[in-house]
Tab-separated table of C-alpha atoms in Angstrom:
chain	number	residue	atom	x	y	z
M	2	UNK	CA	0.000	0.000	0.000
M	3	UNK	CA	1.274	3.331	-1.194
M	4	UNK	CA	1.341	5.708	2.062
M	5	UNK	CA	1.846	8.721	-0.470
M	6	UNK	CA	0.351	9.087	-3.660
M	7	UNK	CA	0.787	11.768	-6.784
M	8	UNK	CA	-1.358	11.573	-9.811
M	9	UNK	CA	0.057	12.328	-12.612
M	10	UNK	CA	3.330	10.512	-12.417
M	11	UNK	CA	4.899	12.618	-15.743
M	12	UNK	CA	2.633	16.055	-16.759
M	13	UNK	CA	4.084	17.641	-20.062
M	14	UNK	CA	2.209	20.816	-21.345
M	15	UNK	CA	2.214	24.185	-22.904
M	16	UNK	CA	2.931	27.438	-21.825
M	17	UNK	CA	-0.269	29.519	-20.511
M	18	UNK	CA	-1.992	26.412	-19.756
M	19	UNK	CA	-3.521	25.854	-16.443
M	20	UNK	CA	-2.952	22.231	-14.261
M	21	UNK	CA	-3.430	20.316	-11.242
M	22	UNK	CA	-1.292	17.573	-9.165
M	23	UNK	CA	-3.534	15.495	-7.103
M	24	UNK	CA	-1.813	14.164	-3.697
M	25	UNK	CA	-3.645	11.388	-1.204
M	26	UNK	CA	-2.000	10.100	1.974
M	27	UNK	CA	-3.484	6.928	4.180
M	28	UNK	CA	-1.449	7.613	7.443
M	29	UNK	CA	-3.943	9.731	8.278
M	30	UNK	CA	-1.575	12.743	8.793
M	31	UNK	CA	-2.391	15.822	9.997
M	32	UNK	CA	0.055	18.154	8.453
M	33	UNK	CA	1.339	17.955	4.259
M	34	UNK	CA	3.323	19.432	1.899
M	35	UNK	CA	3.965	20.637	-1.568
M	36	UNK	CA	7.899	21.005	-2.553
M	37	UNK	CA	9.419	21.569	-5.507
M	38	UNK	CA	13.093	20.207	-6.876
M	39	UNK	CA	15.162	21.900	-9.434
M	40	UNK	CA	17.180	20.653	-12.156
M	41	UNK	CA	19.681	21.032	-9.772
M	42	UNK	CA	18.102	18.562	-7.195
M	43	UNK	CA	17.489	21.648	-5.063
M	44	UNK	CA	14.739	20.657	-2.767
M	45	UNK	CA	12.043	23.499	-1.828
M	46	UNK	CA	9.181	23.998	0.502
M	47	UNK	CA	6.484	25.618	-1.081
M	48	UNK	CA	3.472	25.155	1.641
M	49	UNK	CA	2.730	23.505	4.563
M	50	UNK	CA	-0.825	23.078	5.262
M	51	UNK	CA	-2.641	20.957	8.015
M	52	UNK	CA	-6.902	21.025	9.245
M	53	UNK	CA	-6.254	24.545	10.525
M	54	UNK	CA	-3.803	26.301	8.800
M	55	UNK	CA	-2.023	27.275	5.332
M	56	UNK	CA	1.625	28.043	5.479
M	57	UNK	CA	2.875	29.883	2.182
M	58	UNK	CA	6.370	29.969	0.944
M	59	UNK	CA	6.616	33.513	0.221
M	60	UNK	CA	8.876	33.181	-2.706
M	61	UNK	CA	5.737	30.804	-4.449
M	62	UNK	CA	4.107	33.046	-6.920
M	63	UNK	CA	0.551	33.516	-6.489
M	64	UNK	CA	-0.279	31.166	-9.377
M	65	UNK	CA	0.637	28.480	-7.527
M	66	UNK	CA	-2.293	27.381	-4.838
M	67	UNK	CA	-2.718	24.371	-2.277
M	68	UNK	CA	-6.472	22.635	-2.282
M	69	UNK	CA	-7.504	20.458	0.428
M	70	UNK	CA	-10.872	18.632	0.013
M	71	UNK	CA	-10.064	16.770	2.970
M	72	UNK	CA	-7.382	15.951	5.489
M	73	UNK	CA	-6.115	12.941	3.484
M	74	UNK	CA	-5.692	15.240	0.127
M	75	UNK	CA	-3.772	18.620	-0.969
M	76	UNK	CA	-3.890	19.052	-4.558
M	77	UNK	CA	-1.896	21.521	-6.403
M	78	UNK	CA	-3.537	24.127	-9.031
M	79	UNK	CA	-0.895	25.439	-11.198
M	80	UNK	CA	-2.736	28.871	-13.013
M	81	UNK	CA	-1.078	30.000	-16.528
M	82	UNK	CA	2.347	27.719	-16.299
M	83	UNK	CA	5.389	28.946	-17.377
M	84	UNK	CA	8.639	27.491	-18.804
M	85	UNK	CA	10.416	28.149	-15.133
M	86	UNK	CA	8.046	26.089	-13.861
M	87	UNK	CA	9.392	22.925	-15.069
M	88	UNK	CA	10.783	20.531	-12.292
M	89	UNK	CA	9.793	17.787	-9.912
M	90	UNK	CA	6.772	18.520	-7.223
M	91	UNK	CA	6.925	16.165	-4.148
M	92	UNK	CA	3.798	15.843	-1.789
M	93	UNK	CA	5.295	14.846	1.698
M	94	UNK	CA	3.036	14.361	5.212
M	95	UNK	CA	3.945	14.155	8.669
M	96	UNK	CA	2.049	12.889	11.723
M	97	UNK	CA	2.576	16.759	13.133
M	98	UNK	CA	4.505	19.652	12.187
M	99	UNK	CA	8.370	19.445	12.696
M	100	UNK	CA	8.487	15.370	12.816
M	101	UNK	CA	9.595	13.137	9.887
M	102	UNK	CA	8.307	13.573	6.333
M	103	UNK	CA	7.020	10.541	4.246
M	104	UNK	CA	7.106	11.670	0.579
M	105	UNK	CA	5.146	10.778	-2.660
M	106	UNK	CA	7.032	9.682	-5.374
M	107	UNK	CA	7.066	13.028	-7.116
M	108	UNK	CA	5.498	14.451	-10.122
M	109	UNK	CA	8.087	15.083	-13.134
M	110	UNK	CA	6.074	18.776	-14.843
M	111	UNK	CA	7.428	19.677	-18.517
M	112	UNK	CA	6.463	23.246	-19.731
M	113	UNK	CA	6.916	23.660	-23.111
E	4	UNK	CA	20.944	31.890	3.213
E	5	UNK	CA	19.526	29.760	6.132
E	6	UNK	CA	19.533	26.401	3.247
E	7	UNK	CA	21.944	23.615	4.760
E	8	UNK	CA	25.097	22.963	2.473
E	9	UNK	CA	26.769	19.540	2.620
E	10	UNK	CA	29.719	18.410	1.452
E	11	UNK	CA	30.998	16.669	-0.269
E	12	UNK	CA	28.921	17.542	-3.625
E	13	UNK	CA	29.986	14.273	-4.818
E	14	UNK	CA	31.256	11.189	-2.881
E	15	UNK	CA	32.504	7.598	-4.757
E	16	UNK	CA	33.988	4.518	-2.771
E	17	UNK	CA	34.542	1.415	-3.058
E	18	UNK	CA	31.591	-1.157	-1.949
E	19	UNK	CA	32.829	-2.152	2.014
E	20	UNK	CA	34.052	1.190	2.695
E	21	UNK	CA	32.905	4.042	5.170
E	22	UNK	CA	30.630	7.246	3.678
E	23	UNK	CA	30.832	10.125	5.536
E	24	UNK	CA	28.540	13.403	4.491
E	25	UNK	CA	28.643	16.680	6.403
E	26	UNK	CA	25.958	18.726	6.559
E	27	UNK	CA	26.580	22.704	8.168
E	28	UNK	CA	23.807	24.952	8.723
E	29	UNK	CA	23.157	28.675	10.246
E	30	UNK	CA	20.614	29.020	12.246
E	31	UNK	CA	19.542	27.829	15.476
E	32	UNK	CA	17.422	24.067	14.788
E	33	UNK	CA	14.631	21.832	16.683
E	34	UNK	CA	15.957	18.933	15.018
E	35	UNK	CA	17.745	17.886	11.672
E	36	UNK	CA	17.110	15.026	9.288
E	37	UNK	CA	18.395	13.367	6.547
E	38	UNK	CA	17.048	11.242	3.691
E	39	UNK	CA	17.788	9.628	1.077
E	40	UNK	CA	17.011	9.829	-2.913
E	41	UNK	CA	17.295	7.202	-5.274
E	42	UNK	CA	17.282	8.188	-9.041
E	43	UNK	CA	13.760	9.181	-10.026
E	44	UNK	CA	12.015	8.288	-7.036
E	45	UNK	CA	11.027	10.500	-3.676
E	46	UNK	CA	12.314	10.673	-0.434
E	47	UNK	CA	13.292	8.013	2.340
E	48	UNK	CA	13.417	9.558	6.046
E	49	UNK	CA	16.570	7.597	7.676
E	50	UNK	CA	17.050	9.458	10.747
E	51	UNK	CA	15.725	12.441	13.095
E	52	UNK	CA	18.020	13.733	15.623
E	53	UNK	CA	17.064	16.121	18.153
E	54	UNK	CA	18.440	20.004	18.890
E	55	UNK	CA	19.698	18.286	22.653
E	56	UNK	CA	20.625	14.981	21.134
E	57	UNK	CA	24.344	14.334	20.192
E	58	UNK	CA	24.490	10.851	18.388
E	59	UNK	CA	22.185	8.553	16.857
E	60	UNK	CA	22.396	5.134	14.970
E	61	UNK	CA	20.239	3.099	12.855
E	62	UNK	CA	21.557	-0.259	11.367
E	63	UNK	CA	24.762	1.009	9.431
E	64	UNK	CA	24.025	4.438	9.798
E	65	UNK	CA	25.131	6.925	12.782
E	66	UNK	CA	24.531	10.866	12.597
E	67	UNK	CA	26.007	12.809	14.794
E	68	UNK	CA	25.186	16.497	15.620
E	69	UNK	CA	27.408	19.310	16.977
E	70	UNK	CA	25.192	22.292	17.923
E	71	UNK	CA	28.186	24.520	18.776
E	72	UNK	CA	29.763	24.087	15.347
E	73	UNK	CA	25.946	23.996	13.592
E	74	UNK	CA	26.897	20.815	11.793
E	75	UNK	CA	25.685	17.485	11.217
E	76	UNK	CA	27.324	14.493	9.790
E	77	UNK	CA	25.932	11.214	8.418
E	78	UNK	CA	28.117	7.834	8.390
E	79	UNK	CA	27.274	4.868	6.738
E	80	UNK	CA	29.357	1.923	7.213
E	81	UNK	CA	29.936	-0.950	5.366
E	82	UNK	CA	28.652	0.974	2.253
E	83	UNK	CA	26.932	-1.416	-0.213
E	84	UNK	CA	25.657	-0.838	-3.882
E	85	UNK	CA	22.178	-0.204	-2.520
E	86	UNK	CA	23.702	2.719	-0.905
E	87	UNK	CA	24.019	4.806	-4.285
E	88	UNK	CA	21.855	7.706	-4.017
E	89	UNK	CA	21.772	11.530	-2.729
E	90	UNK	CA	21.555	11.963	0.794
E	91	UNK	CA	20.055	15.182	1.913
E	92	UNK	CA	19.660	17.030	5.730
E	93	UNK	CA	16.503	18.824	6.710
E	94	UNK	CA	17.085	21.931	9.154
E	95	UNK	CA	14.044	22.153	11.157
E	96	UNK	CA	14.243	25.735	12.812
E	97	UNK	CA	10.425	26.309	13.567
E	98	UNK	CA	7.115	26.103	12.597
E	99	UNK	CA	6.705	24.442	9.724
E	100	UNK	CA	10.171	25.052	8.302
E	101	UNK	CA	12.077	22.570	6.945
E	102	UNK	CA	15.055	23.664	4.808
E	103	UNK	CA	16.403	21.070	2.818
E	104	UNK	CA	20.652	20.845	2.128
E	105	UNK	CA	22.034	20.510	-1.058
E	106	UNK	CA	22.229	16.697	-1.188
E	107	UNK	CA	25.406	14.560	-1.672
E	108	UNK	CA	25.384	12.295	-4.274
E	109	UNK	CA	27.138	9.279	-3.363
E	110	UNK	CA	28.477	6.368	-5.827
E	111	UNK	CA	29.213	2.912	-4.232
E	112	UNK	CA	30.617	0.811	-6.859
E	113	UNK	CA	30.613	-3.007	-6.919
């Protein structure tokens, strides 16, 4: 059983075109995440959201925006993608904020 | 920058040999962590070690943390092939902040 899940696995698209990354966690977590790795393998956090509260990376442009239908999902909605926006997402959840991280296998975004 | 760095960038030994990765950070932490990464996939928490904590082990690894110095450093032993992948800390200075290093990518060859 798959503790964290992405959907889609691979996501190429154009320029200007709007898209979301679906996340689902069964450890019934109360805290995830949404990161992003560069090219570079640099690894980071773009929010942190649990039942209560939504943590924004201020760097994250506002096209970028977390949605939680419930506590088991955050989805990602990507608004009018551009080419910088290429790069690995990884959904991660942890039992509480601070503690260890249990990551999804990552979502590999090509904007072309 | 408060983003870890480790070093080395780069680390390849021989299969039986020791790995050691450094990790130095800036700013005061709760706790620090490091994972691994194989190629293509996410992830892998290996161990958590605690701001008053000093030493840790888990099978063939042992992280040790130096608070004074703000530096971390991860040793596997016995390195096998398996091993190959990037090891990365996590500085965890407050609420919800988790600043990832710059990862060490480490070659064990057979």
């Amino acid at each position: 059983d798959t503790a964290v899940s992405q959907t889609p696995k691979y996501l190429v698209t154009q320029m200007g075109n709007d898209k979301s990354i679906k996340c689902e966690q069964n450890l019934g977590h109360d805290t995830m995440y949404w990161y992003k790795q560069d090219s570079k393998k640099f690894l980071k956090i773009m929010f942190s959201y649990n039942n209560k509260e939504l943590i924004i990376n201020e760097t994250v442009p506002n096209r970028f925006s977390p949605k939680s239908p419930d506590k088991a999902h955050l989805n990602l909605h990507i608004n009018s993608l551009e080419l910088g926006d290429s790069a690995v997402y990884f959904c991660a959840s942890s039992q509480r904020d601070q503690e260890t991280q249990y990551f999804g296998p990552g979502t590999r975004l090509l904007v072309l | 920058s408060q983003q870890g760095e480790e070093d080395p960038q780069a680390l390849s030994i021989q299969e039986g040999e020791n790995a050691t990765m450094n990790c130095s950070y800036k700013t005061s932490i709760n706790n620090l962590q490091w994972y691994r990464q194989n190629s293509g996939r996410g992830l892998v928490h290996l161990i958590l070690i605690r701001s008053n904590e000093r030493e840790k082990h888990s099978g063939r690894l042992r992280v040790t943390l130096d608070t004074s110095k703000k530096s971390s450093s991860l040793l596997i032993t016995a390195s096998r092939a398996a091993d190959t992948a990037s090891y990365f800390c996590a500085i965890v200075s407050g609420t919800y902040k988790y600043i990832f290093g710059t990862g060490t990518r480490l070659k064990v060859l057979a």
